[in-house]
Coordinates of C-alpha atoms (C1' of nucleotides) in Angstrom, one line a residue:
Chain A
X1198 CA 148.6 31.1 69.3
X1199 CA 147.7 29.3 72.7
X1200 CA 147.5 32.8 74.6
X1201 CA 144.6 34.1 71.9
X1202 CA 142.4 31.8 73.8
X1203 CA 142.1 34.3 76.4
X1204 CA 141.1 36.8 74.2
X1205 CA 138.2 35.1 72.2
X1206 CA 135.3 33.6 72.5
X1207 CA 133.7 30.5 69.8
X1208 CA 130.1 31.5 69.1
X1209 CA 127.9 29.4 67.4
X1210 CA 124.8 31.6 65.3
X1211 CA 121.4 30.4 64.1
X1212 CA 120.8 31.1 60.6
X1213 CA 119.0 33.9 59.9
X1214 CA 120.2 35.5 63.0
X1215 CA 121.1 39.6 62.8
X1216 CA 124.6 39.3 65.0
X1217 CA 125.4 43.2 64.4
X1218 CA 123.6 45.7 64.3
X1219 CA 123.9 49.3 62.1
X1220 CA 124.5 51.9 64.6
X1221 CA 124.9 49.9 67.9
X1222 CA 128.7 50.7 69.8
X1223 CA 131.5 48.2 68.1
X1224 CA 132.5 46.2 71.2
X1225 CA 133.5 43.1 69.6
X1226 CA 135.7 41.9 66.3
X1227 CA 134.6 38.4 64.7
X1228 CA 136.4 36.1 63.1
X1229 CA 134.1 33.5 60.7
X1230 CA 135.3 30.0 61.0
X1231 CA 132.4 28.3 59.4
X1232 CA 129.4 29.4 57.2
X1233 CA 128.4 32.4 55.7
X1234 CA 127.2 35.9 56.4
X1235 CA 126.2 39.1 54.4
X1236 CA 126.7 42.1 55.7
X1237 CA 124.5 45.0 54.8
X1238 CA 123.0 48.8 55.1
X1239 CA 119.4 49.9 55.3
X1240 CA 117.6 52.8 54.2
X1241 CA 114.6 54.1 56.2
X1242 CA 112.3 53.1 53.6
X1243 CA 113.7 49.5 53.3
X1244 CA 116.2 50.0 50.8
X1245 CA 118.9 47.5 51.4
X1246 CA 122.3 47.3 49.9
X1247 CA 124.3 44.2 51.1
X1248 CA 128.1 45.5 51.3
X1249 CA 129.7 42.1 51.1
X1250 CA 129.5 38.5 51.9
X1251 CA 131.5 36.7 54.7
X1252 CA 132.6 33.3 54.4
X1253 CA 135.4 31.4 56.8
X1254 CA 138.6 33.2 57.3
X1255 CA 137.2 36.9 56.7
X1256 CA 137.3 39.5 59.3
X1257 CA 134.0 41.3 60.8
X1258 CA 134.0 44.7 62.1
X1259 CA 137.2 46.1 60.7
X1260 CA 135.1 49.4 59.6
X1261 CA 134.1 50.5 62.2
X1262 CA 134.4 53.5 64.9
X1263 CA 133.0 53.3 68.0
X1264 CA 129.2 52.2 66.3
X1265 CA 129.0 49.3 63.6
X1266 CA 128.7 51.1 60.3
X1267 CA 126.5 47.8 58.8
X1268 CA 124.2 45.0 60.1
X1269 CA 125.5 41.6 59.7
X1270 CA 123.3 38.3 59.7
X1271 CA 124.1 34.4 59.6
X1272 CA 123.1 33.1 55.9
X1273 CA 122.7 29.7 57.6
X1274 CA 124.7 27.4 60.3
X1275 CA 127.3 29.8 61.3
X1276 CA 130.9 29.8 64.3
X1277 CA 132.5 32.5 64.8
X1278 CA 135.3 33.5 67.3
X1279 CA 134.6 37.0 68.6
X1280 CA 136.9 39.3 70.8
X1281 CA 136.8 42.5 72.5
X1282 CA 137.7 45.3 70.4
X1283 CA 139.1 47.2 74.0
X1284 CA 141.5 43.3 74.3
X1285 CA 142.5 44.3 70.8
X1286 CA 144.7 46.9 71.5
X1287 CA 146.4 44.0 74.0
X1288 CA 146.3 41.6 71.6
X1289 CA 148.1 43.7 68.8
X1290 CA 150.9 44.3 71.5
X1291 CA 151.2 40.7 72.2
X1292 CA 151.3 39.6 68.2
X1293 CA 153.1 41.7 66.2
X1294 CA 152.4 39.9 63.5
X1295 CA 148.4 40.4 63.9
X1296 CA 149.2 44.5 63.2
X1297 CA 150.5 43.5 59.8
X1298 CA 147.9 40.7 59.0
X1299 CA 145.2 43.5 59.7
X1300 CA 146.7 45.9 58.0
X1301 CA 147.4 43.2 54.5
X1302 CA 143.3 42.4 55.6
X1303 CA 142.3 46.4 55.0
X1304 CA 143.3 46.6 51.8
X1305 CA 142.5 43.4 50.4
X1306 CA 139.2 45.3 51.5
X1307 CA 139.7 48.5 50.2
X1308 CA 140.2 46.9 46.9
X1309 CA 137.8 44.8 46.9
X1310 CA 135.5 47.7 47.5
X1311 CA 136.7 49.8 44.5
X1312 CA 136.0 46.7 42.2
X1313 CA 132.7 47.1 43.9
X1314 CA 131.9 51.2 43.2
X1315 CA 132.9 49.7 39.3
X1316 CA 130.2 47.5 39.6
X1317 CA 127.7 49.6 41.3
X1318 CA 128.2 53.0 39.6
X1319 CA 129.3 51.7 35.9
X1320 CA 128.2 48.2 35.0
X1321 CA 124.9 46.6 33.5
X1322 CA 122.9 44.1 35.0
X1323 CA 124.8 41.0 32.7
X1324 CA 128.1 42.3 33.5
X1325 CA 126.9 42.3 37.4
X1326 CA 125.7 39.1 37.2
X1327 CA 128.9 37.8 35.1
X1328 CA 131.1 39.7 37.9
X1329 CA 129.2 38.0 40.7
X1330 CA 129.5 34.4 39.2
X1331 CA 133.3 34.5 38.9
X1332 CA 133.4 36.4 42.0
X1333 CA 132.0 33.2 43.8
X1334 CA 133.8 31.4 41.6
X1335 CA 137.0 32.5 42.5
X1336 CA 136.2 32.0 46.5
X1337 CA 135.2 29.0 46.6
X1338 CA 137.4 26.5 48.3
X1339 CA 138.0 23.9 45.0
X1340 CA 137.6 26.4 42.3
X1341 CA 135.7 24.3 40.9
X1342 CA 133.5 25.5 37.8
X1343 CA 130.1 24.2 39.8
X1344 CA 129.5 26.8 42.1
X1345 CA 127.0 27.1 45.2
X1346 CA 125.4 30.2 46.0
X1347 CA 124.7 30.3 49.9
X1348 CA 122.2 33.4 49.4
X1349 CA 119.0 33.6 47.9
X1350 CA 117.8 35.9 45.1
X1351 CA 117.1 38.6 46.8
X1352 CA 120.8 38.6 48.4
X1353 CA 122.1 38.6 45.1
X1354 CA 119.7 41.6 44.3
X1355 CA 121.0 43.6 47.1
X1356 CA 124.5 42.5 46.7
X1357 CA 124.4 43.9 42.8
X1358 CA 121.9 47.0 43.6
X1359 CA 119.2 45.1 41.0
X1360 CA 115.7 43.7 41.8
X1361 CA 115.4 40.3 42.3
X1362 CA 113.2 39.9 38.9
X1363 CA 116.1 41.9 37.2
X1364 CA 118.7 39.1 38.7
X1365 CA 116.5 35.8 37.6
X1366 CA 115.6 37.1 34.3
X1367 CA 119.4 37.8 33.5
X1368 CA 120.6 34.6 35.3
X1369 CA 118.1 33.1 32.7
X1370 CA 119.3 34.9 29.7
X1371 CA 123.2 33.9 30.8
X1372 CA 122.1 30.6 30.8
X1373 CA 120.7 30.7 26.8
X1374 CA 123.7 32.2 25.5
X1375 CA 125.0 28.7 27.4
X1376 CA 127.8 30.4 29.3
X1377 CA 125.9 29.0 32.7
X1378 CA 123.8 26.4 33.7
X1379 CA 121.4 26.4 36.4
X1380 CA 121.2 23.2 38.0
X1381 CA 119.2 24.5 40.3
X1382 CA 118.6 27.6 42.3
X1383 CA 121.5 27.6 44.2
X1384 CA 123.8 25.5 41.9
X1385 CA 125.0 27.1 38.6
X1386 CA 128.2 25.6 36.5
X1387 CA 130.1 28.2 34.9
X1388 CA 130.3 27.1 31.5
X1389 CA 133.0 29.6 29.6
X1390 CA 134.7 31.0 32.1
X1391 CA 136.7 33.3 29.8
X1392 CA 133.2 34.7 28.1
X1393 CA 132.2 35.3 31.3
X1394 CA 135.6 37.2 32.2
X1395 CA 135.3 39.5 29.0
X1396 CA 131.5 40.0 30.1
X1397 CA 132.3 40.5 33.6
X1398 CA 134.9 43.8 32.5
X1399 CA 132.7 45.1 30.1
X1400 CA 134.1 43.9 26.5
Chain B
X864 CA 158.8 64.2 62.8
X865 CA 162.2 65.5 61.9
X866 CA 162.7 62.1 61.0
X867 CA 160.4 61.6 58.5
X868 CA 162.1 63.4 56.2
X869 CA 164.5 60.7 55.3
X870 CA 162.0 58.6 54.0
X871 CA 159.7 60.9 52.0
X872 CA 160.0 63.7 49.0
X873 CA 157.4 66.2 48.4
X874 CA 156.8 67.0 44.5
X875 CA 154.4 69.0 42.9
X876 CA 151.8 67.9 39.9
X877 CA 150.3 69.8 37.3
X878 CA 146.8 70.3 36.4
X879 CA 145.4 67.2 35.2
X880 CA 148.5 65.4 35.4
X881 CA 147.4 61.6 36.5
X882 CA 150.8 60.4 38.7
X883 CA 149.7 56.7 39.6
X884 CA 148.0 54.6 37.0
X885 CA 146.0 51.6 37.3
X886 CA 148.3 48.3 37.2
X887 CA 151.7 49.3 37.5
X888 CA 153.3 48.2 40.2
X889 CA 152.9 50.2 43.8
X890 CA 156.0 51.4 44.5
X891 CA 155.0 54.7 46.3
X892 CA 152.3 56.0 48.9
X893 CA 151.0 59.7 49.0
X894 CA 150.2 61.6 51.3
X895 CA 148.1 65.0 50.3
X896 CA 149.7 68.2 51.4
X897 CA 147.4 70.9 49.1
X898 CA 145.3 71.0 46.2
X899 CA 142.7 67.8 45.1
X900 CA 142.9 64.5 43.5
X901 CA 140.4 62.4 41.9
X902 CA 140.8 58.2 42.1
X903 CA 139.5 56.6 39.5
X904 CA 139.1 53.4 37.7
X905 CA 138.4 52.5 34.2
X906 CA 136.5 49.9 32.0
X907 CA 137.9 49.1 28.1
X908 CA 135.2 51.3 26.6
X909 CA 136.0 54.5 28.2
X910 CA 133.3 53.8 31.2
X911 CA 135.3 55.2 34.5
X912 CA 134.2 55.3 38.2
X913 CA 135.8 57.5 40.4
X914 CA 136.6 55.6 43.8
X915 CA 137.1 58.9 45.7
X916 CA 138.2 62.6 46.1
X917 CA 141.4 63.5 48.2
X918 CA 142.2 66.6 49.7
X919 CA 145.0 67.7 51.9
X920 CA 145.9 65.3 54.6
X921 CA 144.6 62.2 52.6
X922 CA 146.6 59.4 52.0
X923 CA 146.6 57.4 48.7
X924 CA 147.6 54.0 48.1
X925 CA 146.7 52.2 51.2
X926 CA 144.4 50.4 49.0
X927 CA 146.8 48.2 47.0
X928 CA 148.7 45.0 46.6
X929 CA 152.2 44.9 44.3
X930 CA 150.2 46.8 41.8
X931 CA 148.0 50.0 41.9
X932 CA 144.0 49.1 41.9
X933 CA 142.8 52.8 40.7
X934 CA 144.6 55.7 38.8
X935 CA 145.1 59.4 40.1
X936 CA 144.6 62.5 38.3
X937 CA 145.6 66.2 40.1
X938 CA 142.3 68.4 39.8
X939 CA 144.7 71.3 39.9
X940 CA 147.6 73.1 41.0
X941 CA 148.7 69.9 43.5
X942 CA 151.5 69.2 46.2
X943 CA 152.4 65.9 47.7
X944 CA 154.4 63.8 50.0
X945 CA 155.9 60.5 48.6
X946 CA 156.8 57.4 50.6
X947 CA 158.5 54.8 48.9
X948 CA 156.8 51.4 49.9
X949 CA 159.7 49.5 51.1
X950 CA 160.6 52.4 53.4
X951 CA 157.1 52.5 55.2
X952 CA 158.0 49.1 57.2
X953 CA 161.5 50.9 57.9
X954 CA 159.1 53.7 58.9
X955 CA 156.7 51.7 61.0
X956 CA 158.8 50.0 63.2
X957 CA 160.2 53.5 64.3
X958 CA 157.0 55.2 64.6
X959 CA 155.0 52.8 66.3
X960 CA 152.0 55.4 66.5
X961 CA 151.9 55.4 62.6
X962 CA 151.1 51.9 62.4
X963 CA 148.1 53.2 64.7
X964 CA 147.5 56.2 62.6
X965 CA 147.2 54.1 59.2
X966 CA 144.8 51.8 60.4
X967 CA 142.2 54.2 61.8
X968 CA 142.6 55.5 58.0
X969 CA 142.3 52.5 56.9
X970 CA 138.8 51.6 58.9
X971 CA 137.6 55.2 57.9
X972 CA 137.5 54.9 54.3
X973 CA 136.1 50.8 54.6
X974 CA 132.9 52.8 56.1
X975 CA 133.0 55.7 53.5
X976 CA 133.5 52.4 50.8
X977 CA 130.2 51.2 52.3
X978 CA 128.1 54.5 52.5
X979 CA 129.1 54.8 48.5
X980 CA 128.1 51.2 47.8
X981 CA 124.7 52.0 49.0
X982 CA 124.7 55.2 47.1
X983 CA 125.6 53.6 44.3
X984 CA 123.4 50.8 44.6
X985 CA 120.1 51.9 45.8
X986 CA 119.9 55.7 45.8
X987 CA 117.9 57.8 43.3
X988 CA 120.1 60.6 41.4
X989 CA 118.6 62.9 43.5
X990 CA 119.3 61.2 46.5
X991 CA 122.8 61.3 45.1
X992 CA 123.4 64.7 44.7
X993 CA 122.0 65.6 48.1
X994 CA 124.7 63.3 49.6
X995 CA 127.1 64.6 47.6
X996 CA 126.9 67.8 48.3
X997 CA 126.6 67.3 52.3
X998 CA 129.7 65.3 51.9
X999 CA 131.3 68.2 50.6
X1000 CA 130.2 70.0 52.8
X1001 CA 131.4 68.4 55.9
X1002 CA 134.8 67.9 54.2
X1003 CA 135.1 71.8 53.6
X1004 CA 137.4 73.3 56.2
X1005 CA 135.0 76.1 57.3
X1006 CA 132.2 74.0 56.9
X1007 CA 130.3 76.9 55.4
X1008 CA 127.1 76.5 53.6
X1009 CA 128.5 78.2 50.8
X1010 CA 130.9 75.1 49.3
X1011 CA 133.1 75.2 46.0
X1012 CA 133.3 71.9 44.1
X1013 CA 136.9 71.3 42.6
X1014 CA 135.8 69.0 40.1
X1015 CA 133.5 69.6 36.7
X1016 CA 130.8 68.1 36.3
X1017 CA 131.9 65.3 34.7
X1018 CA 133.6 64.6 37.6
X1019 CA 130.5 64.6 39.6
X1020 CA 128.9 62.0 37.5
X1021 CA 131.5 59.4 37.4
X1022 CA 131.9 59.6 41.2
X1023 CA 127.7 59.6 41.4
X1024 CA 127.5 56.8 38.7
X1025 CA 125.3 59.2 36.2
X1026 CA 125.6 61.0 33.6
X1027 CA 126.7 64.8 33.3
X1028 CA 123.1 65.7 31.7
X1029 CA 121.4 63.9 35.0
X1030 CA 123.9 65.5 37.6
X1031 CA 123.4 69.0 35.7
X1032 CA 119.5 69.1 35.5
X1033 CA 119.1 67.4 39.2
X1034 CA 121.3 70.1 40.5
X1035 CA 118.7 72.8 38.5
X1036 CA 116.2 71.0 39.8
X1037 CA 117.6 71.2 43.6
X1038 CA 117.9 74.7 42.9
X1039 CA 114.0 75.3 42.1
X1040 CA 112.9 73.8 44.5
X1041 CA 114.8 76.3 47.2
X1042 CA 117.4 73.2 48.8
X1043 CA 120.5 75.0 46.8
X1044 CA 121.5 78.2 45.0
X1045 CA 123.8 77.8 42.2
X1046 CA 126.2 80.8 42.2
X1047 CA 128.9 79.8 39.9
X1048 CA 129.1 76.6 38.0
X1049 CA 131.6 75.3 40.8
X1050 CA 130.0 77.3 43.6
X1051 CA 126.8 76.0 45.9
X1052 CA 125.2 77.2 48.5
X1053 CA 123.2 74.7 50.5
X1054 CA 120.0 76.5 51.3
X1055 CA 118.1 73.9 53.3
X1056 CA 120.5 71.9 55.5
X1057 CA 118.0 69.5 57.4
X1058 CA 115.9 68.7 53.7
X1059 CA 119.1 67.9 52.1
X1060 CA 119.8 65.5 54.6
X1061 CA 117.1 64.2 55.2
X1062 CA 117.1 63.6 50.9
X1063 CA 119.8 62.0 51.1
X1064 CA 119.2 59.8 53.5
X1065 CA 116.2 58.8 51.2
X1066 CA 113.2 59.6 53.1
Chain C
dC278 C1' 135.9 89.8 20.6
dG279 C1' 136.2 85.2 19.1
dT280 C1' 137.1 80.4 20.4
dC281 C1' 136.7 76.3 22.8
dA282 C1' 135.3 73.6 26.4
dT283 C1' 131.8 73.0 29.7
dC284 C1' 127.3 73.1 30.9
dT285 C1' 122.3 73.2 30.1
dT286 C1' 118.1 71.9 27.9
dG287 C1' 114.9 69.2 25.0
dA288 C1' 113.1 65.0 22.8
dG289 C1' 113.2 60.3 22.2
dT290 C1' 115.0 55.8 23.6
dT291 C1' 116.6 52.2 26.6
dT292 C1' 117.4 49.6 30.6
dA293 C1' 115.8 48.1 34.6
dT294 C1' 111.8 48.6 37.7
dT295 C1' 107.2 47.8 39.2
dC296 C1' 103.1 45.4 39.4
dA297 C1' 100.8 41.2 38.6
dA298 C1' 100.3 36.4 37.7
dG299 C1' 102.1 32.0 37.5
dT300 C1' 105.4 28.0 38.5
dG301 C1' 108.1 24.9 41.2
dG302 C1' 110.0 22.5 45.1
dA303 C1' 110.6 21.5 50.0
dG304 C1' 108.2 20.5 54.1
dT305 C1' 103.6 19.1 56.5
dG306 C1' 99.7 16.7 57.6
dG307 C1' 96.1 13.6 56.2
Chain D
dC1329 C1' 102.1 8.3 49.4
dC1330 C1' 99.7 12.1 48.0
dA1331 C1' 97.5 16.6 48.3
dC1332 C1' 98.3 21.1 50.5
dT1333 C1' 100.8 25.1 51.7
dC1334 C1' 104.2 28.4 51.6
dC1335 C1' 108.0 30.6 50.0
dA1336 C1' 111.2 31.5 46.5
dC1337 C1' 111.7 32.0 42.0
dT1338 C1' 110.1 32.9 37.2
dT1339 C1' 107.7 35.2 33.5
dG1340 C1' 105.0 38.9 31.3
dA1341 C1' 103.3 43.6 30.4
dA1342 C1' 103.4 48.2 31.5
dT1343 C1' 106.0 52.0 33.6
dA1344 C1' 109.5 55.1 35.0
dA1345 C1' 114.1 56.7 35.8
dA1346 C1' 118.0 57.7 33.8
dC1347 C1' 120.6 57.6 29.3
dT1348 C1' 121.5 59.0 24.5
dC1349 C1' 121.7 62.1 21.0
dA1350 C1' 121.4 66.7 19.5
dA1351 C1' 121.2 71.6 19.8
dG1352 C1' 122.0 75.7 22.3
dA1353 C1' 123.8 78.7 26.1
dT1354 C1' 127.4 80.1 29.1
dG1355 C1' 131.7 81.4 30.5
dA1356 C1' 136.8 81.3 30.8
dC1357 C1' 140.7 82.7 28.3
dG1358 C1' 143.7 84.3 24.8

DNA sequence: CGTCATCTTGAGTTTATTCAAGTGGAGTGG
DNA sequence: CCACTCCACTTGAATAAACTCAAGATGACG
């Protein structure tokens, strides 16, 4: 791994910073090393529809051509080690291995983005929310059943394709039944975890 | 390409007939050599999304781990060329430009994934249907304005995330308003390129 | 020509959105 | 240390978009 140095650069982000952006040419591939970043598409009038979150370890810039086909911006503190999609090609050459690791990273992707059509297309707002929770759940380094949400309400709106009134009122309503609580905005324990599972597929 | 042969068996499918099912473990890759498929995944109470359409010269099941993520159901009168998994490495390694070939197919439907999740997520059924029906057109082979839709309109709904009623009075509605002509249940003509697109963009 | 499945249309309902106040908490300055 | 401010979040009431339920119409096929 001592020759990758060549190829890639550590960049450090300020939070809130827009790092990619929709439609400008794909010239570099990032690799998150610490923090977190959404990644998302706009519509003329404003729309937005946030296409995933990034957190360390996840690739950036896998879908595109020759223009980014999303925006991408720093939820807070963020590193990132970025290389030259043209040093790719090099690279792949060099380390087998990487062709394979890509490839295994693509359809983790691909998955992950039918789950997501589910979601969008087919699920109410509780099973959204309920999807979400474990979702975050289920990344987060200790598994633990107290979870931190990096993102405001309004990146959870446009992460689910809800309003932000929809996403606090049903937060609110999970946390009467008692399958959550909210500790506080951004710190929710999952309390019934296999509720939440049978919620989260829809019965 | 003479080689190919070893490692692949083309079969045909009847009408209807769904050849890879949700959860069972992915022992074969497609590719589409004529007719159309629809991908599709399900919830316990019936609700299904449909994660895509392929048509000759797609490839299916780039999108999965050990098992399948999404079913597949033959639209009609369908051909197709099987790989058996563990072959493809076999395969790889002796066609080095497949491994290229795979991944460009790989990245192309991540960025269709993320056009759909904004379709899904925060256009209006109109908006919907305008994309939809641009999509199929530029997917035609004679990119005529005149296009002929392989599925029913069920189909159209649980790839739009609606219902049949919406998809079938937004389509009349298209049509009064001059941006469509419905010939046949199953045939279109796109009247009004440049509205339609601009529609679906959503403003 | 009849049958069945698909599609269309209408009326009423539901879910989530919109619009409009409020609430709360973190950071700032007196 | 306490108001003040700002922004994010919450809550309520009214609205709208799409859904559900229920007939009909259409059309493909035997």
């Amino acid at each position: 791994m001592v020759r990758l140095a060549q190829y890639s650069h550590r960049i450090a982000v300020a939070p809130g910073k827009t790092f990619i952006q929709e439609g400008e040419p794909a010239n570099d591939f990032f690799i998150v090393t610490a923090g977190h970043v959404k990644l998302f598409t706009l519509m003329p009038d404003g729309r937005r529809q946030i296409t995933g979150f990034g957190q360390a370890g996840d690739f950036l810039g896998l879908a595109s051509g020759t223009t980014y086909a999303f925006s991408a911006e720093a939820l807070g503190p963020l590193s990132l080690c970025r290389f030259s999609r043209t040093g790719l090609g090099a690279l792949r050459r060099e380390f087998p291995a990487l062709e394979l690791r890509l490839m295994e990273e693509a359809s983790r992707e691909l998955v992950q983005a039918q789950r997501r059509m589910l979601l969008l297309g087919r699920k109410t707002a509780r099973e959204r929310l309920a999807s979400f929770l474990l979702e975050q759940h289920y990344r987060s380094p200790t598994k633990a059943v107290a979870i931190h949400l990096p993102m405001t309400r309004t990146g959870i709106a446009d992460y689910l394709g809800l309003t932000i009134e929809t996403v606090s009122r049903t937060m609110n309503a999970l946390q009467r039944e008692k399958l959550i609580t909210i500790t506080q905005v951004t710190h929710i324990t999952l309390l019934n975890l296999p509720a939440l599972e049978i919620l989260s597929r829809g019965g």
